[in-house]
PDB file of C-alpha atoms in Angstrom:
ATOM      1  CA  UNK Q   1      -0.182   0.125   0.024  1.00 51.00           C
ATOM      2  CA  UNK Q   2       2.596   2.389   1.399  1.00 48.00           C
ATOM      3  CA  UNK Q   3       4.510   1.476  -1.873  1.00 51.00           C
ATOM      4  CA  UNK Q   4       1.555   2.246  -4.255  1.00 53.00           C
ATOM      5  CA  UNK Q   5       1.049   5.543  -2.514  1.00 51.00           C
ATOM      6  CA  UNK Q   6       5.163   6.517  -2.891  1.00 55.00           C
ATOM      7  CA  UNK Q   7       4.557   5.423  -7.099  1.00 52.00           C
ATOM      8  CA  UNK Q   8       1.421   7.516  -7.653  1.00 58.00           C
ATOM      9  CA  UNK Q   9       3.319  10.671  -5.393  1.00 57.00           C
ATOM     10  CA  UNK Q  10       6.612   9.939  -7.761  1.00 58.00           C
ATOM     11  CA  UNK Q  11       3.865   9.916 -10.759  1.00 56.00           C
ATOM     12  CA  UNK Q  12       2.303  12.950  -9.863  1.00 56.00           C
ATOM     13  CA  UNK Q  13       5.953  14.719  -9.309  1.00 57.00           C
ATOM     14  CA  UNK Q  14       7.060  13.663 -12.551  1.00 57.00           C
ATOM     15  CA  UNK Q  15       4.206  15.372 -14.119  1.00 56.00           C
ATOM     16  CA  UNK Q  16       4.351  18.540 -12.075  1.00 56.00           C
ATOM     17  CA  UNK Q  17       7.997  18.828 -12.845  1.00 54.00           C
ATOM     18  CA  UNK Q  18       6.613  18.280 -16.903  1.00 54.00           C
ATOM     19  CA  UNK Q  19       4.619  21.048 -16.946  1.00 55.00           C
ATOM     20  CA  UNK Q  20       6.735  23.512 -15.041  1.00 51.00           C
ATOM     21  CA  UNK Q  21       9.076  22.848 -17.615  1.00 48.00           C
ATOM     22  CA  UNK Q  22       6.397  22.771 -20.685  1.00 51.00           C
ATOM     23  CA  UNK Q  23       4.913  26.307 -19.633  1.00 47.00           C
ATOM     24  CA  UNK Q  24       8.722  27.801 -18.764  1.00 48.00           C
ATOM     25  CA  UNK Q  25       9.399  27.146 -22.177  1.00 41.00           C
ATOM     26  CA  UNK Q  26       6.410  27.974 -23.430  1.00 39.00           C
ATOM     27  CA  UNK Q  27       6.506  31.668 -22.030  1.00 37.00           C
ATOM     28  CA  UNK Q  28      10.558  31.668 -22.773  1.00 40.00           C
ATOM     29  CA  UNK Q  29      10.287  30.909 -26.638  1.00 39.00           C
ATOM     30  CA  UNK Q  30       9.286  34.530 -27.571  1.00 40.00           C
ATOM     31  CA  UNK Q  31      11.246  36.087 -25.616  1.00 34.00           C
ATOM     32  CA  UNK Q  32      14.063  33.847 -27.759  1.00 38.00           C
ATOM     33  CA  UNK Q  33      12.323  34.790 -30.619  1.00 42.00           C
ATOM     34  CA  UNK Q  34      12.274  38.362 -29.864  1.00 45.00           C
ATOM     35  CA  UNK Q  35      16.250  38.897 -28.465  1.00 40.00           C
ATOM     36  CA  UNK Q  36      16.934  36.869 -32.035  1.00 42.00           C
ATOM     37  CA  UNK Q  37      14.530  39.273 -34.318  1.00 43.00           C
ATOM     38  CA  UNK Q  38      16.257  42.303 -32.981  1.00 43.00           C
ATOM     39  CA  UNK Q  39      19.670  40.949 -33.205  1.00 40.00           C
ATOM     40  CA  UNK Q  40      19.068  40.574 -36.747  1.00 42.00           C
ATOM     41  CA  UNK Q  41      17.795  44.027 -37.413  1.00 40.00           C
ATOM     42  CA  UNK Q  42      20.388  46.122 -39.424  1.00 40.00           C
ATOM     43  CA  UNK Q  43      22.235  48.938 -36.886  1.00 44.00           C
ATOM     44  CA  UNK Q  44      20.146  52.523 -36.828  1.00 39.00           C
ATOM     45  CA  UNK Q  45      22.593  54.992 -37.736  1.00 38.00           C
ATOM     46  CA  UNK Q  46      21.535  58.912 -37.923  1.00 40.00           C
ATOM     47  CA  UNK Q  47      20.895  60.149 -41.345  1.00 36.00           C
ATOM     48  CA  UNK Q  48      23.936  62.593 -42.592  1.00 35.00           C
ATOM     49  CA  UNK Q  49      22.366  65.675 -44.981  1.00 34.00           C
ATOM     50  CA  UNK Q  50      24.735  68.067 -46.911  1.00 33.00           C
ATOM     51  CA  UNK Q  51      23.528  71.183 -46.049  1.00 39.00           C
ATOM     52  CA  UNK Q  52      23.580  74.644 -48.315  1.00 40.00           C
ATOM     53  CA  UNK Q  53      26.524  76.899 -47.068  1.00 41.00           C
ATOM     54  CA  UNK Q  54      24.218  80.033 -47.760  1.00 41.00           C
ATOM     55  CA  UNK Q  55      21.077  78.246 -45.751  1.00 42.00           C
ATOM     56  CA  UNK Q  56      20.901  80.476 -42.567  1.00 40.00           C
ATOM     57  CA  UNK Q  57      17.841  78.027 -41.819  1.00 43.00           C
ATOM     58  CA  UNK Q  58      20.381  75.815 -40.488  1.00 41.00           C
ATOM     59  CA  UNK Q  59      23.232  78.149 -39.629  1.00 55.00           C
ATOM     60  CA  UNK Q  60      22.119  80.550 -38.140  1.00 76.00           C
ATOM     61  CA  UNK Q  61      23.006  83.157 -40.142  1.00 86.00           C
ATOM     62  CA  UNK Q  62      22.059  86.656 -38.535  1.00 90.00           C
ATOM     63  CA  UNK Q  63      22.913  90.570 -39.863  1.00 92.00           C
ATOM     64  CA  UNK Q  64      22.285  94.048 -38.848  1.00 93.00           C
ATOM     65  CA  UNK Q  65      22.441  97.495 -40.783  1.00 94.00           C
ATOM     66  CA  UNK Q  66      25.539  99.122 -39.134  1.00 94.00           C
ATOM     67  CA  UNK Q  67      26.142 102.267 -41.187  1.00 95.00           C
ATOM     68  CA  UNK Q  68      25.281 103.652 -44.771  1.00 96.00           C
ATOM     69  CA  UNK Q  69      26.908 106.366 -46.753  1.00 96.00           C
ATOM     70  CA  UNK Q  70      25.058 106.920 -49.979  1.00 97.00           C
ATOM     71  CA  UNK Q  71      26.883 108.293 -52.855  1.00 97.00           C
ATOM     72  CA  UNK Q  72      25.536 111.285 -55.350  1.00 97.00           C
ATOM     73  CA  UNK Q  73      27.920 111.619 -57.999  1.00 95.00           C
ATOM     74  CA  UNK Q  74      27.117 113.632 -60.916  1.00 94.00           C
ATOM     75  CA  UNK Q  75      29.526 111.793 -63.396  1.00 93.00           C
ATOM     76  CA  UNK Q  76      27.597 108.316 -62.556  1.00 95.00           C
ATOM     77  CA  UNK Q  77      24.536 107.826 -64.479  1.00 96.00           C
ATOM     78  CA  UNK Q  78      23.595 105.911 -60.943  1.00 97.00           C
ATOM     79  CA  UNK Q  79      23.930 106.841 -57.159  1.00 97.00           C
ATOM     80  CA  UNK Q  80      25.194 104.121 -54.962  1.00 97.00           C
ATOM     81  CA  UNK Q  81      25.287 103.197 -50.840  1.00 97.00           C
ATOM     82  CA  UNK Q  82      27.815 101.630 -49.440  1.00 95.00           C
ATOM     83  CA  UNK Q  83      26.199  99.582 -46.165  1.00 95.00           C
ATOM     84  CA  UNK Q  84      27.767  98.077 -43.625  1.00 93.00           C
ATOM     85  CA  UNK Q  85      26.689  95.273 -41.464  1.00 93.00           C
ATOM     86  CA  UNK Q  86      26.924  93.166 -38.273  1.00 92.00           C
ATOM     87  CA  UNK Q  87      27.369  89.752 -39.642  1.00 91.00           C
ATOM     88  CA  UNK Q  88      27.103  86.386 -37.251  1.00 91.00           C
ATOM     89  CA  UNK Q  89      27.761  83.087 -38.917  1.00 88.00           C
ATOM     90  CA  UNK Q  90      29.909  80.238 -39.104  1.00 88.00           C
ATOM     91  CA  UNK Q  91      33.540  81.530 -39.376  1.00 80.00           C
ATOM     92  CA  UNK Q  92      34.892  80.497 -43.219  1.00 73.00           C
ATOM     93  CA  UNK Q  93      31.067  79.601 -44.323  1.00 80.00           C
ATOM     94  CA  UNK Q  94      30.918  82.171 -47.840  1.00 79.00           C
ATOM     95  CA  UNK Q  95      27.271  83.312 -48.076  1.00 86.00           C
ATOM     96  CA  UNK Q  96      26.819  84.655 -51.607  1.00 85.00           C
ATOM     97  CA  UNK Q  97      25.468  87.990 -52.417  1.00 89.00           C
ATOM     98  CA  UNK Q  98      23.389  86.222 -54.734  1.00 90.00           C
ATOM     99  CA  UNK Q  99      20.429  85.959 -51.910  1.00 93.00           C
ATOM    100  CA  UNK Q 100      20.236  90.054 -51.687  1.00 95.00           C
ATOM    101  CA  UNK Q 101      18.909  92.547 -54.028  1.00 95.00           C
ATOM    102  CA  UNK Q 102      17.211  95.570 -54.090  1.00 97.00           C
ATOM    103  CA  UNK Q 103      13.240  96.518 -54.269  1.00 96.00           C
ATOM    104  CA  UNK Q 104      14.661  97.922 -58.039  1.00 96.00           C
ATOM    105  CA  UNK Q 105      15.506  94.076 -59.017  1.00 96.00           C
ATOM    106  CA  UNK Q 106      19.537  94.696 -58.439  1.00 96.00           C
ATOM    107  CA  UNK Q 107      21.250  91.148 -57.331  1.00 95.00           C
ATOM    108  CA  UNK Q 108      23.950  92.196 -55.649  1.00 92.00           C
ATOM    109  CA  UNK Q 109      25.887  89.218 -57.357  1.00 87.00           C
ATOM    110  CA  UNK Q 110      24.807  90.941 -60.500  1.00 88.00           C
ATOM    111  CA  UNK Q 111      26.667  94.632 -60.287  1.00 90.00           C
ATOM    112  CA  UNK Q 112      29.212  94.262 -63.191  1.00 82.00           C
ATOM    113  CA  UNK Q 113      27.913  97.189 -65.325  1.00 90.00           C
ATOM    114  CA  UNK Q 114      28.183  99.004 -62.263  1.00 92.00           C
ATOM    115  CA  UNK Q 115      31.514  98.662 -61.764  1.00 84.00           C
ATOM    116  CA  UNK Q 116      32.431  98.886 -64.663  1.00 82.00           C
ATOM    117  CA  UNK Q 117      31.335 102.467 -64.391  1.00 89.00           C
ATOM    118  CA  UNK Q 118      32.605 103.226 -61.173  1.00 87.00           C
ATOM    119  CA  UNK Q 119      36.272 101.803 -62.853  1.00 76.00           C
ATOM    120  CA  UNK Q 120      35.965 104.077 -65.786  1.00 79.00           C
ATOM    121  CA  UNK Q 121      35.626 107.474 -63.124  1.00 82.00           C
ATOM    122  CA  UNK Q 122      38.922 105.823 -61.340  1.00 74.00           C
ATOM    123  CA  UNK Q 123      36.362 105.110 -58.300  1.00 82.00           C
ATOM    124  CA  UNK Q 124      37.189 101.736 -56.390  1.00 75.00           C
ATOM    125  CA  UNK Q 125      34.985 100.717 -53.778  1.00 78.00           C
ATOM    126  CA  UNK Q 126      37.784  98.284 -53.037  1.00 67.00           C
ATOM    127  CA  UNK Q 127      38.889 101.542 -50.405  1.00 67.00           C
ATOM    128  CA  UNK Q 128      36.011 100.727 -48.269  1.00 75.00           C
ATOM    129  CA  UNK Q 129      36.506  97.749 -47.627  1.00 69.00           C
ATOM    130  CA  UNK Q 130      33.626  96.387 -50.300  1.00 80.00           C
ATOM    131  CA  UNK Q 131      33.212  92.651 -50.325  1.00 77.00           C
ATOM    132  CA  UNK Q 132      31.757  90.092 -52.566  1.00 75.00           C
ATOM    133  CA  UNK Q 133      30.533  87.523 -51.025  1.00 76.00           C
ATOM    134  CA  UNK Q 134      30.168  87.626 -46.887  1.00 81.00           C
ATOM    135  CA  UNK Q 135      32.876  85.786 -45.564  1.00 73.00           C
ATOM    136  CA  UNK Q 136      35.515  85.501 -42.429  1.00 72.00           C
ATOM    137  CA  UNK Q 137      37.903  83.642 -40.200  1.00 67.00           C
ATOM    138  CA  UNK Q 138      35.267  84.785 -37.176  1.00 78.00           C
ATOM    139  CA  UNK Q 139      31.925  83.758 -36.523  1.00 87.00           C
ATOM    140  CA  UNK Q 140      31.123  87.859 -35.486  1.00 88.00           C
ATOM    141  CA  UNK Q 141      32.487  90.192 -38.320  1.00 85.00           C
ATOM    142  CA  UNK Q 142      31.657  93.751 -40.489  1.00 86.00           C
ATOM    143  CA  UNK Q 143      31.185  93.601 -43.713  1.00 86.00           C
ATOM    144  CA  UNK Q 144      30.113  96.449 -46.230  1.00 89.00           C
ATOM    145  CA  UNK Q 145      28.660  95.742 -49.589  1.00 93.00           C
ATOM    146  CA  UNK Q 146      27.849  97.773 -52.716  1.00 94.00           C
ATOM    147  CA  UNK Q 147      24.566  98.790 -53.110  1.00 97.00           C
ATOM    148  CA  UNK Q 148      23.450 100.975 -56.551  1.00 97.00           C
ATOM    149  CA  UNK Q 149      20.309 102.470 -57.029  1.00 97.00           C
ATOM    150  CA  UNK Q 150      19.229 103.052 -60.605  1.00 96.00           C
ATOM    151  CA  UNK Q 151      17.118 105.478 -59.851  1.00 96.00           C
ATOM    152  CA  UNK Q 152      18.620 108.648 -59.006  1.00 95.00           C
ATOM    153  CA  UNK Q 153      15.824 110.547 -57.922  1.00 94.00           C
ATOM    154  CA  UNK Q 154      15.021 107.886 -55.344  1.00 95.00           C
ATOM    155  CA  UNK Q 155      14.400 108.106 -51.469  1.00 95.00           C
ATOM    156  CA  UNK Q 156      14.665 105.291 -49.886  1.00 96.00           C
ATOM    157  CA  UNK Q 157      16.110 102.080 -50.576  1.00 96.00           C
ATOM    158  CA  UNK Q 158      14.841  98.754 -49.437  1.00 96.00           C
ATOM    159  CA  UNK Q 159      17.431  95.870 -49.489  1.00 97.00           C
ATOM    160  CA  UNK Q 160      15.665  92.491 -49.530  1.00 96.00           C
ATOM    161  CA  UNK Q 161      17.079  88.798 -48.068  1.00 93.00           C
ATOM    162  CA  UNK Q 162      15.771  85.260 -48.982  1.00 91.00           C
ATOM    163  CA  UNK Q 163      17.827  83.880 -46.133  1.00 89.00           C
ATOM    164  CA  UNK Q 164      15.732  82.966 -42.891  1.00 83.00           C
ATOM    165  CA  UNK Q 165      16.339  84.991 -40.281  1.00 79.00           C
ATOM    166  CA  UNK Q 166      17.878  87.878 -41.748  1.00 87.00           C
ATOM    167  CA  UNK Q 167      15.179  89.828 -43.211  1.00 85.00           C
ATOM    168  CA  UNK Q 168      15.483  93.240 -45.088  1.00 93.00           C
ATOM    169  CA  UNK Q 169      17.044  96.674 -44.483  1.00 95.00           C
ATOM    170  CA  UNK Q 170      15.656 100.023 -45.259  1.00 95.00           C
ATOM    171  CA  UNK Q 171      18.316 102.486 -45.856  1.00 96.00           C
ATOM    172  CA  UNK Q 172      17.135 106.293 -46.264  1.00 96.00           C
ATOM    173  CA  UNK Q 173      18.674 108.295 -48.773  1.00 96.00           C
ATOM    174  CA  UNK Q 174      18.535 111.601 -47.770  1.00 95.00           C
ATOM    175  CA  UNK Q 175      21.321 110.659 -44.903  1.00 95.00           C
ATOM    176  CA  UNK Q 176      24.828 110.340 -45.122  1.00 96.00           C
ATOM    177  CA  UNK Q 177      24.732 112.158 -48.101  1.00 96.00           C
ATOM    178  CA  UNK Q 178      28.521 112.163 -50.247  1.00 96.00           C
ATOM    179  CA  UNK Q 179      29.391 114.084 -53.208  1.00 95.00           C
ATOM    180  CA  UNK Q 180      32.581 114.106 -53.730  1.00 91.00           C
ATOM    181  CA  UNK Q 181      34.077 111.103 -54.583  1.00 87.00           C
ATOM    182  CA  UNK Q 182      37.634 111.660 -54.089  1.00 81.00           C
ATOM    183  CA  UNK Q 183      37.788 109.102 -51.059  1.00 79.00           C
ATOM    184  CA  UNK Q 184      37.143 106.392 -53.846  1.00 79.00           C
ATOM    185  CA  UNK Q 185      39.440 107.934 -56.788  1.00 69.00           C
ATOM    186  CA  UNK Q 186      42.604 106.179 -57.916  1.00 51.00           C
ATOM    187  CA  UNK Q 187      45.014 109.371 -57.900  1.00 46.00           C
ATOM    188  CA  UNK Q 188      44.031 110.710 -54.639  1.00 39.00           C
ATOM    189  CA  UNK Q 189      47.877 110.617 -53.553  1.00 46.00           C
ATOM    190  CA  UNK Q 190      50.504 108.996 -54.913  1.00 50.00           C
ATOM    191  CA  UNK Q 191      53.692 107.632 -53.587  1.00 55.00           C
ATOM    192  CA  UNK Q 192      56.826 109.027 -53.903  1.00 59.00           C
ATOM    193  CA  UNK Q 193      58.388 108.539 -56.635  1.00 71.00           C
ATOM    194  CA  UNK Q 194      61.359 105.587 -56.375  1.00 74.00           C
ATOM    195  CA  UNK Q 195      64.481 106.281 -58.699  1.00 75.00           C
ATOM    196  CA  UNK Q 196      68.578 105.586 -58.899  1.00 73.00           C
ATOM    197  CA  UNK Q 197      68.072 108.985 -61.587  1.00 71.00           C
ATOM    198  CA  UNK Q 198      70.220 106.312 -63.591  1.00 73.00           C
ATOM    199  CA  UNK Q 199      68.462 102.990 -64.189  1.00 77.00           C
ATOM    200  CA  UNK Q 200      64.584 103.272 -63.170  1.00 79.00           C
ATOM    201  CA  UNK Q 201      61.768 104.921 -62.192  1.00 83.00           C
ATOM    202  CA  UNK Q 202      59.693 103.596 -60.016  1.00 82.00           C
ATOM    203  CA  UNK Q 203      55.771 104.705 -58.500  1.00 82.00           C
ATOM    204  CA  UNK Q 204      53.237 103.371 -56.590  1.00 82.00           C
ATOM    205  CA  UNK Q 205      49.777 104.207 -57.911  1.00 78.00           C
ATOM    206  CA  UNK Q 206      46.736 102.875 -56.528  1.00 77.00           C
ATOM    207  CA  UNK Q 207      45.835  99.517 -54.931  1.00 77.00           C
ATOM    208  CA  UNK Q 208      42.719  97.449 -54.972  1.00 78.00           C
ATOM    209  CA  UNK Q 209      40.883  94.628 -53.944  1.00 79.00           C
ATOM    210  CA  UNK Q 210      40.095  92.402 -56.756  1.00 83.00           C
ATOM    211  CA  UNK Q 211      39.129  89.362 -54.658  1.00 82.00           C
ATOM    212  CA  UNK Q 212      36.791  88.217 -57.279  1.00 78.00           C
ATOM    213  CA  UNK Q 213      38.356  88.619 -60.215  1.00 82.00           C
ATOM    214  CA  UNK Q 214      38.958  85.289 -61.979  1.00 81.00           C
ATOM    215  CA  UNK Q 215      42.816  84.248 -61.470  1.00 87.00           C
ATOM    216  CA  UNK Q 216      44.652  81.436 -64.244  1.00 85.00           C
ATOM    217  CA  UNK Q 217      48.213  79.580 -64.785  1.00 87.00           C
ATOM    218  CA  UNK Q 218      49.106  78.702 -67.961  1.00 77.00           C
ATOM    219  CA  UNK Q 219      51.103  75.271 -68.304  1.00 75.00           C
ATOM    220  CA  UNK Q 220      53.814  74.587 -71.280  1.00 73.00           C
ATOM    221  CA  UNK Q 221      51.836  74.191 -73.829  1.00 73.00           C
ATOM    222  CA  UNK Q 222      50.112  77.967 -73.344  1.00 68.00           C
ATOM    223  CA  UNK Q 223      46.744  76.088 -71.860  1.00 75.00           C
ATOM    224  CA  UNK Q 224      44.782  78.189 -69.613  1.00 79.00           C
ATOM    225  CA  UNK Q 225      44.417  76.609 -65.471  1.00 85.00           C
ATOM    226  CA  UNK Q 226      42.161  78.234 -63.570  1.00 84.00           C
ATOM    227  CA  UNK Q 227      44.071  79.028 -59.975  1.00 87.00           C
ATOM    228  CA  UNK Q 228      41.663  79.153 -57.152  1.00 86.00           C
ATOM    229  CA  UNK Q 229      41.681  81.463 -54.215  1.00 85.00           C
ATOM    230  CA  UNK Q 230      40.236  80.103 -50.887  1.00 83.00           C
ATOM    231  CA  UNK Q 231      37.235  81.546 -48.891  1.00 77.00           C
ATOM    232  CA  UNK Q 232      38.591  83.494 -46.128  1.00 77.00           C
ATOM    233  CA  UNK Q 233      41.143  85.280 -48.721  1.00 83.00           C
ATOM    234  CA  UNK Q 234      41.006  88.597 -50.121  1.00 82.00           C
ATOM    235  CA  UNK Q 235      43.435  89.790 -52.785  1.00 86.00           C
ATOM    236  CA  UNK Q 236      45.094  93.136 -53.493  1.00 85.00           C
ATOM    237  CA  UNK Q 237      46.524  94.620 -55.429  1.00 86.00           C
ATOM    238  CA  UNK Q 238      48.962  97.469 -56.069  1.00 86.00           C
ATOM    239  CA  UNK Q 239      49.817  99.815 -59.960  1.00 86.00           C
ATOM    240  CA  UNK Q 240      53.411 100.003 -60.391  1.00 86.00           C
ATOM    241  CA  UNK Q 241      54.606 102.258 -63.196  1.00 85.00           C
ATOM    242  CA  UNK Q 242      58.031 101.787 -63.850  1.00 84.00           C
ATOM    243  CA  UNK Q 243      60.287 103.072 -66.434  1.00 83.00           C
ATOM    244  CA  UNK Q 244      63.701 102.241 -67.377  1.00 82.00           C
ATOM    245  CA  UNK Q 245      66.160 104.970 -67.661  1.00 82.00           C
ATOM    246  CA  UNK Q 246      69.669 103.330 -68.987  1.00 79.00           C
ATOM    247  CA  UNK Q 247      70.343 100.749 -71.401  1.00 80.00           C
ATOM    248  CA  UNK Q 248      68.929  97.507 -69.297  1.00 78.00           C
ATOM    249  CA  UNK Q 249      65.774  95.995 -68.777  1.00 78.00           C
ATOM    250  CA  UNK Q 250      64.451  96.424 -65.326  1.00 84.00           C
ATOM    251  CA  UNK Q 251      63.010  92.798 -63.711  1.00 89.00           C
ATOM    252  CA  UNK Q 252      60.741  93.161 -60.673  1.00 90.00           C
ATOM    253  CA  UNK Q 253      61.231  89.243 -59.310  1.00 93.00           C
ATOM    254  CA  UNK Q 254      59.918  89.814 -55.570  1.00 93.00           C
ATOM    255  CA  UNK Q 255      57.727  92.353 -53.296  1.00 92.00           C
ATOM    256  CA  UNK Q 256      56.654  92.905 -50.238  1.00 91.00           C
ATOM    257  CA  UNK Q 257      54.375  94.924 -48.542  1.00 89.00           C
ATOM    258  CA  UNK Q 258      54.256  95.393 -44.542  1.00 86.00           C
ATOM    259  CA  UNK Q 259      50.725  96.891 -43.659  1.00 81.00           C
ATOM    260  CA  UNK Q 260      51.240 100.085 -40.890  1.00 77.00           C
ATOM    261  CA  UNK Q 261      51.728  99.077 -37.582  1.00 74.00           C
ATOM    262  CA  UNK Q 262      52.364  94.937 -38.446  1.00 77.00           C
ATOM    263  CA  UNK Q 263      55.608  93.033 -38.456  1.00 78.00           C
ATOM    264  CA  UNK Q 264      55.363  90.162 -41.386  1.00 79.00           C
ATOM    265  CA  UNK Q 265      53.534  91.376 -44.563  1.00 84.00           C
ATOM    266  CA  UNK Q 266      53.006  89.324 -47.482  1.00 87.00           C
ATOM    267  CA  UNK Q 267      54.876  88.474 -50.308  1.00 91.00           C
ATOM    268  CA  UNK Q 268      53.305  89.241 -54.008  1.00 93.00           C
ATOM    269  CA  UNK Q 269      52.054  86.079 -55.303  1.00 93.00           C
ATOM    270  CA  UNK Q 270      54.181  84.236 -58.796  1.00 90.00           C
ATOM    271  CA  UNK Q 271      54.429  86.019 -61.463  1.00 89.00           C
ATOM    272  CA  UNK Q 272      53.188  82.841 -63.634  1.00 87.00           C
ATOM    273  CA  UNK Q 273      49.822  83.742 -62.019  1.00 90.00           C
ATOM    274  CA  UNK Q 274      47.868  85.970 -63.663  1.00 85.00           C
ATOM    275  CA  UNK Q 275      44.232  87.869 -63.720  1.00 83.00           C
ATOM    276  CA  UNK Q 276      41.853  88.789 -66.278  1.00 75.00           C
ATOM    277  CA  UNK Q 277      42.314  91.796 -65.506  1.00 77.00           C
ATOM    278  CA  UNK Q 278      45.106  93.173 -64.329  1.00 81.00           C
ATOM    279  CA  UNK Q 279      48.358  92.160 -65.696  1.00 84.00           C
ATOM    280  CA  UNK Q 280      51.217  90.789 -63.293  1.00 89.00           C
ATOM    281  CA  UNK Q 281      54.387  92.504 -62.794  1.00 90.00           C
ATOM    282  CA  UNK Q 282      56.441  90.241 -61.153  1.00 93.00           C
ATOM    283  CA  UNK Q 283      58.880  88.700 -63.551  1.00 89.00           C
ATOM    284  CA  UNK Q 284      57.967  90.900 -66.348  1.00 84.00           C
ATOM    285  CA  UNK Q 285      60.849  92.880 -68.099  1.00 84.00           C
ATOM    286  CA  UNK Q 286      59.968  96.521 -68.553  1.00 81.00           C
ATOM    287  CA  UNK Q 287      61.782  97.566 -72.360  1.00 75.00           C
ATOM    288  CA  UNK Q 288      60.978 101.053 -71.516  1.00 78.00           C
ATOM    289  CA  UNK Q 289      57.767 101.909 -69.753  1.00 79.00           C
ATOM    290  CA  UNK Q 290      55.058 100.119 -68.268  1.00 82.00           C
ATOM    291  CA  UNK Q 291      52.512  99.714 -65.692  1.00 83.00           C
ATOM    292  CA  UNK Q 292      51.266  96.686 -64.022  1.00 86.00           C
ATOM    293  CA  UNK Q 293      50.026  95.038 -61.004  1.00 89.00           C
ATOM    294  CA  UNK Q 294      51.116  93.466 -57.821  1.00 91.00           C
ATOM    295  CA  UNK Q 295      49.294  91.120 -56.858  1.00 92.00           C
ATOM    296  CA  UNK Q 296      48.537  90.490 -52.738  1.00 90.00           C
ATOM    297  CA  UNK Q 297      47.148  87.327 -51.449  1.00 88.00           C
ATOM    298  CA  UNK Q 298      46.220  88.226 -47.580  1.00 82.00           C
ATOM    299  CA  UNK Q 299      44.963  85.215 -45.183  1.00 76.00           C
ATOM    300  CA  UNK Q 300      41.818  85.887 -42.978  1.00 63.00           C
ATOM    301  CA  UNK Q 301      40.337  89.603 -43.467  1.00 51.00           C
ATOM    302  CA  UNK Q 302      41.018  91.143 -40.049  1.00 53.00           C
ATOM    303  CA  UNK Q 303      44.707  90.538 -41.543  1.00 50.00           C
ATOM    304  CA  UNK Q 304      44.247  93.345 -44.311  1.00 50.00           C
ATOM    305  CA  UNK Q 305      46.448  95.641 -45.736  1.00 49.00           C
ATOM    306  CA  UNK Q 306      43.077  97.510 -46.588  1.00 52.00           C
ATOM    307  CA  UNK Q 307      44.051 100.491 -45.374  1.00 59.00           C
ATOM    308  CA  UNK Q 308      46.813 101.497 -48.083  1.00 66.00           C
ATOM    309  CA  UNK Q 309      49.376 102.375 -45.255  1.00 75.00           C
ATOM    310  CA  UNK Q 310      52.789 100.699 -44.878  1.00 81.00           C
ATOM    311  CA  UNK Q 311      56.024  99.952 -46.931  1.00 85.00           C
ATOM    312  CA  UNK Q 312      56.278  97.919 -49.832  1.00 86.00           C
ATOM    313  CA  UNK Q 313      59.848  96.279 -50.497  1.00 88.00           C
ATOM    314  CA  UNK Q 314      60.301  95.536 -54.752  1.00 88.00           C
ATOM    315  CA  UNK Q 315      63.171  93.594 -55.024  1.00 90.00           C
ATOM    316  CA  UNK Q 316      65.066  93.997 -58.419  1.00 87.00           C
ATOM    317  CA  UNK Q 317      66.744  91.551 -60.384  1.00 88.00           C
ATOM    318  CA  UNK Q 318      70.655  92.026 -60.274  1.00 83.00           C
ATOM    319  CA  UNK Q 319      69.958  94.399 -57.215  1.00 83.00           C
ATOM    320  CA  UNK Q 320      71.115  93.170 -53.533  1.00 83.00           C
ATOM    321  CA  UNK Q 321      69.267  95.625 -51.618  1.00 84.00           C
ATOM    322  CA  UNK Q 322      65.197  96.058 -52.598  1.00 86.00           C
ATOM    323  CA  UNK Q 323      63.919  99.072 -52.861  1.00 83.00           C
ATOM    324  CA  UNK Q 324      61.641 100.281 -50.544  1.00 84.00           C
ATOM    325  CA  UNK Q 325      58.525 102.413 -51.199  1.00 81.00           C
ATOM    326  CA  UNK Q 326      56.172 104.258 -48.310  1.00 78.00           C
ATOM    327  CA  UNK Q 327      52.529 103.328 -49.381  1.00 77.00           C
ATOM    328  CA  UNK Q 328      50.368 106.191 -48.263  1.00 69.00           C
ATOM    329  CA  UNK Q 329      47.053 106.328 -50.737  1.00 60.00           C
ATOM    330  CA  UNK Q 330      44.157 107.335 -47.963  1.00 56.00           C
TER     331      UNK Q 330
END
């Protein structure tokens, strides 16, 4: 009897164990399946997006009008404004001026006809630090923009910007009016003539910014190769008037400009680098008299020699010591 009872108890225990094991497998199986499915899923990564440098909704560019000057010059067919803005933007990011246009429909990246007329009258807005794209090595900087006004009788101008967060600017054309363009004039204040009275005579006539011009180099077969200017660099040009006095040709092999107040300066760009507009004087033989430019690449707008004050050193072939010219073109 006792054996029968033990047998029945043993059967019951085995039944309970089997039931528990089966139950455990049933409840664990979905967990095992979930884990397997989870491990088989591809790894989720954040999408990589490419942003337009001028997408200010992403980069948070801000601009505020700080000051402006209205130039009403009798010898021009238009009025123009040089407006100074306080800009906040990521360092090194370039904002092109196609985002800015006036209520006359003039886009600031398409003002070549106005620039040409200014140059024909020897007016150079580069003397006022005018920029033709917004870029700086700093997040906060000032930028002067040239804004043509076609209607000379216009009393107010609206500058419209399509960048998010900037908005429009209203400029009073009856305030800060300038009728004398001498501050932009190329012949305002020539430097001294440098000469040894035997072989050469040199003078610096002008200085201007030419950052947005096209530059190129020529390969051995005479093909033009574009020379790209980095976005954080400005290019300045000094106009040199040279005359040969003796029988020997004069060749400027190098030049160095040290801005006033600076200990270091900038060497001229290699003579192989040329501009579509101005001729590079480095390495060119001056047979009788010649006129051309020295180009200087300046890294970082805050280091620019845009004041046009300083010392220009000219290195001539066959001369041991450079010539020094005190430049004061303001």
